[in-house]
mmCIF file of C-alpha atoms in Angstrom:
data_model
loop_
_atom_site.group_PDB
_atom_site.id
_atom_site.type_symbol
_atom_site.label_atom_id
_atom_site.label_comp_id
_atom_site.label_asym_id
_atom_site.label_seq_id
_atom_site.Cartn_x
_atom_site.Cartn_y
_atom_site.Cartn_z
ATOM 1 C CA UNK S 1 155.984 205.098 -83.416
ATOM 2 C CA UNK S 2 152.400 205.228 -82.193
ATOM 3 C CA UNK S 3 151.270 205.777 -85.824
ATOM 4 C CA UNK S 4 153.229 202.686 -86.939
ATOM 5 C CA UNK S 5 151.692 200.578 -84.133
ATOM 6 C CA UNK S 6 148.228 201.834 -85.096
ATOM 7 C CA UNK S 7 148.762 200.812 -88.735
ATOM 8 C CA UNK S 8 150.072 197.388 -87.655
ATOM 9 C CA UNK S 9 147.031 196.781 -85.435
ATOM 10 C CA UNK S 10 144.746 197.867 -88.267
ATOM 11 C CA UNK S 11 146.416 195.380 -90.629
ATOM 12 C CA UNK S 12 146.076 192.570 -88.061
ATOM 13 C CA UNK S 13 142.393 193.413 -87.626
ATOM 14 C CA UNK S 14 141.762 193.282 -91.386
ATOM 15 C CA UNK S 15 143.689 190.002 -91.784
ATOM 16 C CA UNK S 16 141.796 188.361 -88.908
ATOM 17 C CA UNK S 17 138.443 189.511 -90.264
ATOM 18 C CA UNK S 18 139.343 188.293 -93.754
ATOM 19 C CA UNK S 19 140.393 184.908 -92.370
ATOM 20 C CA UNK S 20 137.206 184.596 -90.321
ATOM 21 C CA UNK S 21 135.062 185.492 -93.327
ATOM 22 C CA UNK S 22 136.827 182.927 -95.496
ATOM 23 C CA UNK S 23 136.354 180.229 -92.831
ATOM 24 C CA UNK S 24 132.692 181.186 -92.513
ATOM 25 C CA UNK S 25 132.195 181.005 -96.282
ATOM 26 C CA UNK S 26 133.888 177.606 -96.427
ATOM 27 C CA UNK S 27 131.738 176.317 -93.556
ATOM 28 C CA UNK S 28 128.555 177.642 -95.146
ATOM 29 C CA UNK S 29 129.483 176.140 -98.484
ATOM 30 C CA UNK S 30 130.307 172.781 -96.876
ATOM 31 C CA UNK S 31 127.017 172.753 -94.979
ATOM 32 C CA UNK S 32 125.057 173.690 -98.096
ATOM 33 C CA UNK S 33 126.646 170.917 -100.184
ATOM 34 C CA UNK S 34 126.140 168.301 -97.447
ATOM 35 C CA UNK S 35 122.471 169.220 -97.062
ATOM 36 C CA UNK S 36 122.018 168.827 -100.791
ATOM 37 C CA UNK S 37 123.621 165.398 -100.735
ATOM 38 C CA UNK S 38 121.359 164.408 -97.845
ATOM 39 C CA UNK S 39 118.285 165.344 -99.896
ATOM 40 C CA UNK S 40 119.531 163.465 -102.950
ATOM 41 C CA UNK S 41 120.475 160.331 -101.009
ATOM 42 C CA UNK S 42 117.260 160.258 -98.956
ATOM 43 C CA UNK S 43 115.147 160.516 -102.106
ATOM 44 C CA UNK S 44 117.118 157.647 -103.665
ATOM 45 C CA UNK S 45 116.671 155.353 -100.651
ATOM 46 C CA UNK S 46 112.952 156.150 -100.376
ATOM 47 C CA UNK S 47 112.337 155.388 -104.066
ATOM 48 C CA UNK S 48 114.185 152.061 -104.029
ATOM 49 C CA UNK S 49 112.147 150.893 -101.039
ATOM 50 C CA UNK S 50 108.807 151.969 -102.474
ATOM 51 C CA UNK S 51 109.338 150.655 -106.028
ATOM 52 C CA UNK S 52 110.572 147.213 -104.982
ATOM 53 C CA UNK S 53 107.668 146.636 -102.592
ATOM 54 C CA UNK S 54 104.906 147.907 -104.894
ATOM 55 C CA UNK S 55 106.118 146.900 -108.370
ATOM 56 C CA UNK S 56 103.547 144.078 -108.904
ATOM 57 C CA UNK S 57 100.650 146.419 -108.076
ATOM 58 C CA UNK S 58 102.098 149.114 -110.333
ATOM 59 C CA UNK S 59 102.329 146.632 -113.210
ATOM 60 C CA UNK S 60 98.709 145.604 -112.703
ATOM 61 C CA UNK S 61 97.559 149.239 -112.830
ATOM 62 C CA UNK S 62 99.562 149.804 -116.022
ATOM 63 C CA UNK S 63 97.649 146.975 -117.691
ATOM 64 C CA UNK S 64 94.359 148.549 -116.592
ATOM 65 C CA UNK S 65 95.395 151.905 -118.047
ATOM 66 C CA UNK S 66 96.544 150.415 -121.346
ATOM 67 C CA UNK S 67 93.640 148.031 -121.982
ATOM 68 C CA UNK S 68 90.875 149.743 -119.998
ATOM 69 C CA UNK S 69 90.249 146.446 -118.203
ATOM 70 C CA UNK S 70 88.977 145.828 -114.687
ATOM 71 C CA UNK S 71 91.219 145.155 -111.695
ATOM 72 C CA UNK S 72 90.188 141.487 -111.686
ATOM 73 C CA UNK S 73 90.866 140.982 -115.424
ATOM 74 C CA UNK S 74 94.293 142.626 -115.156
ATOM 75 C CA UNK S 75 95.119 140.445 -112.131
ATOM 76 C CA UNK S 76 94.081 137.247 -113.975
ATOM 77 C CA UNK S 77 96.177 138.309 -116.962
ATOM 78 C CA UNK S 78 99.304 138.652 -114.801
ATOM 79 C CA UNK S 79 98.494 135.400 -113.026
ATOM 80 C CA UNK S 80 98.273 133.529 -116.339
ATOM 81 C CA UNK S 81 101.667 134.912 -117.380
ATOM 82 C CA UNK S 82 103.245 133.348 -114.291
ATOM 83 C CA UNK S 83 105.155 134.584 -111.236
ATOM 84 C CA UNK S 84 108.471 134.685 -113.150
ATOM 85 C CA UNK S 85 107.178 137.576 -115.245
ATOM 86 C CA UNK S 86 105.714 139.602 -112.349
ATOM 87 C CA UNK S 87 109.013 141.413 -111.740
ATOM 88 C CA UNK S 88 109.895 141.590 -115.433
ATOM 89 C CA UNK S 89 110.688 145.223 -116.180
ATOM 90 C CA UNK S 90 111.665 146.081 -112.590
ATOM 91 C CA UNK S 91 115.084 147.506 -113.497
ATOM 92 C CA UNK S 92 113.875 150.508 -115.573
ATOM 93 C CA UNK S 93 111.443 151.841 -112.915
ATOM 94 C CA UNK S 94 113.985 151.078 -110.189
ATOM 95 C CA UNK S 95 116.591 153.117 -112.057
ATOM 96 C CA UNK S 96 114.125 155.752 -113.244
ATOM 97 C CA UNK S 97 112.261 156.261 -109.964
ATOM 98 C CA UNK S 98 115.316 156.077 -107.714
ATOM 99 C CA UNK S 99 117.126 158.725 -109.749
ATOM 100 C CA UNK S 100 113.858 160.616 -110.363
ATOM 101 C CA UNK S 101 112.972 160.900 -106.661
ATOM 102 C CA UNK S 102 116.577 161.699 -105.850
ATOM 103 C CA UNK S 103 116.470 164.501 -108.428
ATOM 104 C CA UNK S 104 113.015 165.610 -107.291
ATOM 105 C CA UNK S 105 113.919 166.065 -103.628
ATOM 106 C CA UNK S 106 117.539 167.087 -104.198
ATOM 107 C CA UNK S 107 117.054 169.658 -106.957
ATOM 108 C CA UNK S 108 113.945 171.071 -105.287
ATOM 109 C CA UNK S 109 116.134 171.848 -102.301
ATOM 110 C CA UNK S 110 118.867 173.278 -104.553
ATOM 111 C CA UNK S 111 116.453 175.434 -106.538
ATOM 112 C CA UNK S 112 114.788 176.654 -103.331
ATOM 113 C CA UNK S 113 118.120 177.803 -101.904
ATOM 114 C CA UNK S 114 119.014 179.480 -105.202
ATOM 115 C CA UNK S 115 115.642 181.266 -105.453
ATOM 116 C CA UNK S 116 115.902 182.297 -101.795
ATOM 117 C CA UNK S 117 119.266 183.925 -102.464
ATOM 118 C CA UNK S 118 117.848 185.740 -105.487
ATOM 119 C CA UNK S 119 114.982 187.024 -103.356
ATOM 120 C CA UNK S 120 117.312 188.233 -100.577
ATOM 121 C CA UNK S 121 119.591 189.959 -103.099
ATOM 122 C CA UNK S 122 116.713 191.579 -104.978
ATOM 123 C CA UNK S 123 116.451 195.371 -104.789
ATOM 124 C CA UNK S 124 112.846 195.456 -106.054
ATOM 125 C CA UNK S 125 110.515 197.123 -103.531
ATOM 126 C CA UNK S 126 107.525 195.247 -104.950
ATOM 127 C CA UNK S 127 109.165 191.897 -104.242
ATOM 128 C CA UNK S 128 110.310 192.955 -100.777
ATOM 129 C CA UNK S 129 106.776 194.048 -99.869
ATOM 130 C CA UNK S 130 105.353 190.568 -100.476
ATOM 131 C CA UNK S 131 104.079 188.619 -97.485
ATOM 132 C CA UNK S 132 106.825 186.233 -96.191
ATOM 133 C CA UNK S 133 104.468 183.225 -96.287
ATOM 134 C CA UNK S 134 103.542 184.086 -99.886
ATOM 135 C CA UNK S 135 107.240 184.290 -100.784
ATOM 136 C CA UNK S 136 107.898 180.892 -99.173
ATOM 137 C CA UNK S 137 104.999 179.280 -101.040
ATOM 138 C CA UNK S 138 106.097 180.835 -104.343
ATOM 139 C CA UNK S 139 109.702 179.708 -103.902
ATOM 140 C CA UNK S 140 108.585 176.190 -102.923
ATOM 141 C CA UNK S 141 106.170 175.920 -105.862
ATOM 142 C CA UNK S 142 108.567 177.304 -108.498
ATOM 143 C CA UNK S 143 111.417 175.126 -107.207
ATOM 144 C CA UNK S 144 109.100 172.105 -107.330
ATOM 145 C CA UNK S 145 108.111 172.848 -110.912
ATOM 146 C CA UNK S 146 111.751 173.264 -111.940
ATOM 147 C CA UNK S 147 112.621 169.981 -110.218
ATOM 148 C CA UNK S 148 109.817 168.288 -112.165
ATOM 149 C CA UNK S 149 111.215 169.529 -115.470
ATOM 150 C CA UNK S 150 114.667 168.293 -114.442
ATOM 151 C CA UNK S 151 113.170 164.861 -113.694
ATOM 152 C CA UNK S 152 111.852 164.674 -117.259
ATOM 153 C CA UNK S 153 115.423 164.118 -118.452
ATOM 154 C CA UNK S 154 114.909 160.496 -117.324
ATOM 155 C CA UNK S 155 112.082 159.916 -119.820
ATOM 156 C CA UNK S 156 114.029 157.133 -121.672
ATOM 157 C CA UNK S 157 113.894 154.949 -118.551
ATOM 158 C CA UNK S 158 110.145 155.482 -118.240
ATOM 159 C CA UNK S 159 109.841 154.751 -121.965
ATOM 160 C CA UNK S 160 111.633 151.402 -121.652
ATOM 161 C CA UNK S 161 109.529 150.482 -118.619
ATOM 162 C CA UNK S 162 106.349 150.969 -120.670
ATOM 163 C CA UNK S 163 107.652 148.703 -123.451
ATOM 164 C CA UNK S 164 108.673 145.898 -121.075
ATOM 165 C CA UNK S 165 105.295 145.933 -119.326
ATOM 166 C CA UNK S 166 103.341 145.386 -122.564
ATOM 167 C CA UNK S 167 102.443 141.783 -123.351
ATOM 168 C CA UNK S 168 103.028 142.076 -127.124
ATOM 169 C CA UNK S 169 106.730 142.818 -126.560
ATOM 170 C CA UNK S 170 107.441 139.907 -124.176
ATOM 171 C CA UNK S 171 108.980 137.751 -126.927
ATOM 172 C CA UNK S 172 110.612 140.616 -128.825
ATOM 173 C CA UNK S 173 112.713 142.015 -125.973
ATOM 174 C CA UNK S 174 114.549 140.033 -123.322
ATOM 175 C CA UNK S 175 115.575 142.791 -120.919
ATOM 176 C CA UNK S 176 116.104 146.530 -120.360
ATOM 177 C CA UNK S 177 119.306 146.976 -122.361
ATOM 178 C CA UNK S 178 117.824 144.989 -125.239
ATOM 179 C CA UNK S 179 115.040 147.580 -125.529
ATOM 180 C CA UNK S 180 117.468 150.489 -125.272
ATOM 181 C CA UNK S 181 119.758 149.109 -127.945
ATOM 182 C CA UNK S 182 117.036 148.129 -130.418
ATOM 183 C CA UNK S 183 114.956 151.296 -130.070
ATOM 184 C CA UNK S 184 117.970 153.596 -130.304
ATOM 185 C CA UNK S 185 119.562 151.710 -133.220
ATOM 186 C CA UNK S 186 116.328 151.354 -135.209
ATOM 187 C CA UNK S 187 114.462 154.596 -134.478
ATOM 188 C CA UNK S 188 117.043 156.971 -133.051
ATOM 189 C CA UNK S 189 117.456 158.981 -129.874
ATOM 190 C CA UNK S 190 114.147 160.850 -130.284
ATOM 191 C CA UNK S 191 112.142 157.629 -129.910
ATOM 192 C CA UNK S 192 113.433 157.218 -126.351
ATOM 193 C CA UNK S 193 111.827 160.572 -125.495
ATOM 194 C CA UNK S 194 108.364 159.746 -126.843
ATOM 195 C CA UNK S 195 105.799 161.258 -124.450
ATOM 196 C CA UNK S 196 108.184 163.946 -123.137
ATOM 197 C CA UNK S 197 105.664 166.820 -123.317
ATOM 198 C CA UNK S 198 103.021 165.157 -121.175
ATOM 199 C CA UNK S 199 105.682 163.965 -118.720
ATOM 200 C CA UNK S 200 106.968 167.545 -118.322
ATOM 201 C CA UNK S 201 103.438 168.774 -117.605
ATOM 202 C CA UNK S 202 102.687 165.957 -115.178
ATOM 203 C CA UNK S 203 105.964 166.271 -113.279
ATOM 204 C CA UNK S 204 106.056 170.051 -112.932
ATOM 205 C CA UNK S 205 102.399 170.526 -111.924
ATOM 206 C CA UNK S 206 102.267 167.588 -109.507
ATOM 207 C CA UNK S 207 105.565 168.624 -107.862
ATOM 208 C CA UNK S 208 104.300 172.163 -107.341
ATOM 209 C CA UNK S 209 101.225 170.856 -105.533
ATOM 210 C CA UNK S 210 103.177 168.227 -103.578
ATOM 211 C CA UNK S 211 105.900 170.438 -102.110
ATOM 212 C CA UNK S 212 103.665 173.402 -101.252
ATOM 213 C CA UNK S 213 101.040 171.172 -99.593
ATOM 214 C CA UNK S 214 103.507 168.811 -97.888
ATOM 215 C CA UNK S 215 105.103 171.404 -95.633
ATOM 216 C CA UNK S 216 101.750 172.927 -94.699
ATOM 217 C CA UNK S 217 100.138 169.568 -93.950
ATOM 218 C CA UNK S 218 103.103 168.555 -91.783
ATOM 219 C CA UNK S 219 102.394 171.417 -89.366
ATOM 220 C CA UNK S 220 98.978 169.894 -88.571
ATOM 221 C CA UNK S 221 100.563 166.826 -86.949
ATOM 222 C CA UNK S 222 101.697 166.977 -83.301
ATOM 223 C CA UNK S 223 105.431 167.348 -82.666
ATOM 224 C CA UNK S 224 107.066 164.331 -81.022
ATOM 225 C CA UNK S 225 110.534 162.940 -80.319
ATOM 226 C CA UNK S 226 109.390 159.400 -81.109
ATOM 227 C CA UNK S 227 110.875 158.111 -84.383
ATOM 228 C CA UNK S 228 108.021 155.623 -84.814
ATOM 229 C CA UNK S 229 105.320 158.272 -84.356
ATOM 230 C CA UNK S 230 107.099 160.626 -86.748
ATOM 231 C CA UNK S 231 107.276 157.874 -89.367
ATOM 232 C CA UNK S 232 103.549 157.197 -88.940
ATOM 233 C CA UNK S 233 102.732 160.912 -89.312
ATOM 234 C CA UNK S 234 104.991 161.188 -92.370
ATOM 235 C CA UNK S 235 103.355 158.080 -93.841
ATOM 236 C CA UNK S 236 99.882 159.601 -93.403
ATOM 237 C CA UNK S 237 101.088 162.930 -94.819
ATOM 238 C CA UNK S 238 102.571 161.281 -97.887
ATOM 239 C CA UNK S 239 99.578 158.965 -98.350
ATOM 240 C CA UNK S 240 97.009 161.756 -98.314
ATOM 241 C CA UNK S 241 98.957 163.951 -100.715
ATOM 242 C CA UNK S 242 100.056 161.136 -103.000
ATOM 243 C CA UNK S 243 96.558 159.673 -103.336
ATOM 244 C CA UNK S 244 95.013 163.084 -104.053
ATOM 245 C CA UNK S 245 97.688 164.254 -106.510
ATOM 246 C CA UNK S 246 97.904 160.964 -108.425
ATOM 247 C CA UNK S 247 94.104 160.931 -108.809
ATOM 248 C CA UNK S 248 93.967 164.535 -110.047
ATOM 249 C CA UNK S 249 96.746 163.981 -112.577
ATOM 250 C CA UNK S 250 95.748 160.411 -113.501
ATOM 251 C CA UNK S 251 94.651 161.354 -117.078
ATOM 252 C CA UNK S 252 98.215 162.539 -117.751
ATOM 253 C CA UNK S 253 99.434 158.990 -117.078
ATOM 254 C CA UNK S 254 96.743 157.587 -119.369
ATOM 255 C CA UNK S 255 97.920 159.844 -122.205
ATOM 256 C CA UNK S 256 101.576 159.065 -121.486
ATOM 257 C CA UNK S 257 100.947 155.302 -121.523
ATOM 258 C CA UNK S 258 99.170 155.496 -124.874
ATOM 259 C CA UNK S 259 101.888 157.724 -126.361
ATOM 260 C CA UNK S 260 104.551 155.220 -125.326
ATOM 261 C CA UNK S 261 102.563 152.098 -126.266
ATOM 262 C CA UNK S 262 103.845 152.312 -129.850
ATOM 263 C CA UNK S 263 107.368 151.963 -131.165
ATOM 264 C CA UNK S 264 108.146 153.932 -134.304
ATOM 265 C CA UNK S 265 105.785 155.980 -136.403
ATOM 266 C CA UNK S 266 104.461 159.465 -135.841
ATOM 267 C CA UNK S 267 104.993 161.184 -132.481
ATOM 268 C CA UNK S 268 101.480 162.155 -131.437
ATOM 269 C CA UNK S 269 100.778 165.445 -129.685
ATOM 270 C CA UNK S 270 98.876 165.615 -126.399
ATOM 271 C CA UNK S 271 95.759 166.769 -128.259
ATOM 272 C CA UNK S 272 95.942 163.953 -130.815
ATOM 273 C CA UNK S 273 96.494 161.349 -128.110
ATOM 274 C CA UNK S 274 93.597 162.671 -126.045
ATOM 275 C CA UNK S 275 91.157 162.350 -128.955
ATOM 276 C CA UNK S 276 92.385 158.834 -129.758
ATOM 277 C CA UNK S 277 91.903 157.720 -126.159
ATOM 278 C CA UNK S 278 88.583 159.581 -125.911
ATOM 279 C CA UNK S 279 87.282 157.779 -129.008
ATOM 280 C CA UNK S 280 88.553 154.399 -127.789
ATOM 281 C CA UNK S 281 86.712 154.928 -124.477
ATOM 282 C CA UNK S 282 83.453 155.534 -126.389
ATOM 283 C CA UNK S 283 83.567 159.302 -125.851
ATOM 284 C CA UNK S 284 83.112 158.861 -122.114
ATOM 285 C CA UNK S 285 85.338 161.131 -119.990
ATOM 286 C CA UNK S 286 84.725 159.006 -116.908
ATOM 287 C CA UNK S 287 86.451 156.104 -118.664
ATOM 288 C CA UNK S 288 89.662 158.114 -118.785
ATOM 289 C CA UNK S 289 89.798 157.264 -115.085
ATOM 290 C CA UNK S 290 89.595 153.509 -115.729
ATOM 291 C CA UNK S 291 92.004 151.940 -113.261
ATOM 292 C CA UNK S 292 92.054 154.969 -110.944
ATOM 293 C CA UNK S 293 90.947 152.795 -108.005
ATOM 294 C CA UNK S 294 94.056 150.648 -108.163
ATOM 295 C CA UNK S 295 96.166 153.732 -108.787
ATOM 296 C CA UNK S 296 94.642 155.398 -105.702
ATOM 297 C CA UNK S 297 95.458 152.317 -103.610
ATOM 298 C CA UNK S 298 99.002 152.182 -104.957
ATOM 299 C CA UNK S 299 99.562 155.895 -104.336
ATOM 300 C CA UNK S 300 98.487 155.570 -100.696
ATOM 301 C CA UNK S 301 101.229 153.036 -100.004
ATOM 302 C CA UNK S 302 103.790 154.332 -102.513
ATOM 303 C CA UNK S 303 103.810 157.928 -101.298
ATOM 304 C CA UNK S 304 103.301 156.893 -97.677
ATOM 305 C CA UNK S 305 106.394 154.691 -97.846
ATOM 306 C CA UNK S 306 108.331 157.253 -99.897
ATOM 307 C CA UNK S 307 107.623 160.194 -97.579
ATOM 308 C CA UNK S 308 108.214 158.286 -94.329
ATOM 309 C CA UNK S 309 111.433 156.603 -95.519
ATOM 310 C CA UNK S 310 112.635 159.916 -96.989
ATOM 311 C CA UNK S 311 112.122 161.853 -93.750
ATOM 312 C CA UNK S 312 113.619 159.038 -91.674
ATOM 313 C CA UNK S 313 116.722 158.833 -93.910
ATOM 314 C CA UNK S 314 117.108 162.615 -93.973
ATOM 315 C CA UNK S 315 116.959 162.841 -90.181
ATOM 316 C CA UNK S 316 119.551 160.073 -89.846
ATOM 317 C CA UNK S 317 121.899 161.779 -92.290
ATOM 318 C CA UNK S 318 121.521 165.103 -90.472
ATOM 319 C CA UNK S 319 122.214 163.314 -87.182
ATOM 320 C CA UNK S 320 125.432 161.886 -88.640
ATOM 321 C CA UNK S 321 126.411 165.362 -89.838
ATOM 322 C CA UNK S 322 125.853 166.864 -86.404
ATOM 323 C CA UNK S 323 127.936 164.123 -84.774
ATOM 324 C CA UNK S 324 130.829 164.886 -87.101
#
């Protein structure tokens, strides 16, 4: 009888433990998925805010990049075209950047969690002996690079934006879907991905720098419970990083703009595009940075707004999760 009772108690113990483990796994999985959605949604909100506010300045900088003109000449050109055309082409960047930033922040978080699990499950002694801070930086950087490559899937939206912002196509295309339909029907799916290689390079490298530097720079600011102060600190953090990164990788945007300035014809490589631009700028490397001043100014506000709105939205979503 005692043996039977012992076996019954043992079975109850195993059942209870199994039930607890299942509940724990469900809770962990639910928390993981919710955190991912918070990252995705916060990135989307931040991008929509930033793009809508700064679109006119972004359009002006694009003209500088394409024509190598001064800030004043590009401004006068937009002014002559009229206010009605200032927000022409807003939909593609709004779609592209909102989904792009959502993917950037969301997938970076997903990839980081996945890489962290791989690290914890690894049996390699060499990996386990690495410094924890080095591991964190490596995971953050690799996840950022992978997120950048994932973002590149949205190249068609960036492609359409470039077409709509060019003056010579104002009378040829009426709106976003008109460009999509005509380019796809006439030149095929590949034409929508013109400039993909340079976009992959730009996205992956800039994301690696951004995410590794962002967390480290954040620790330099004082901790506070004030939402306003935190938003100011996040704005400064984003501004400093965004301005520096966009300036360093500015030539990538120059090459991308020139790759996407044409519709149809040969798809130029990065090397071929560089030499074309280099020759057009009278073999002066400094002229590859024509328009960098306006780009620097835009990046200060764009990434300041993006980072502060992102952190604010993320904190609000986490607060809602904790309340529930």
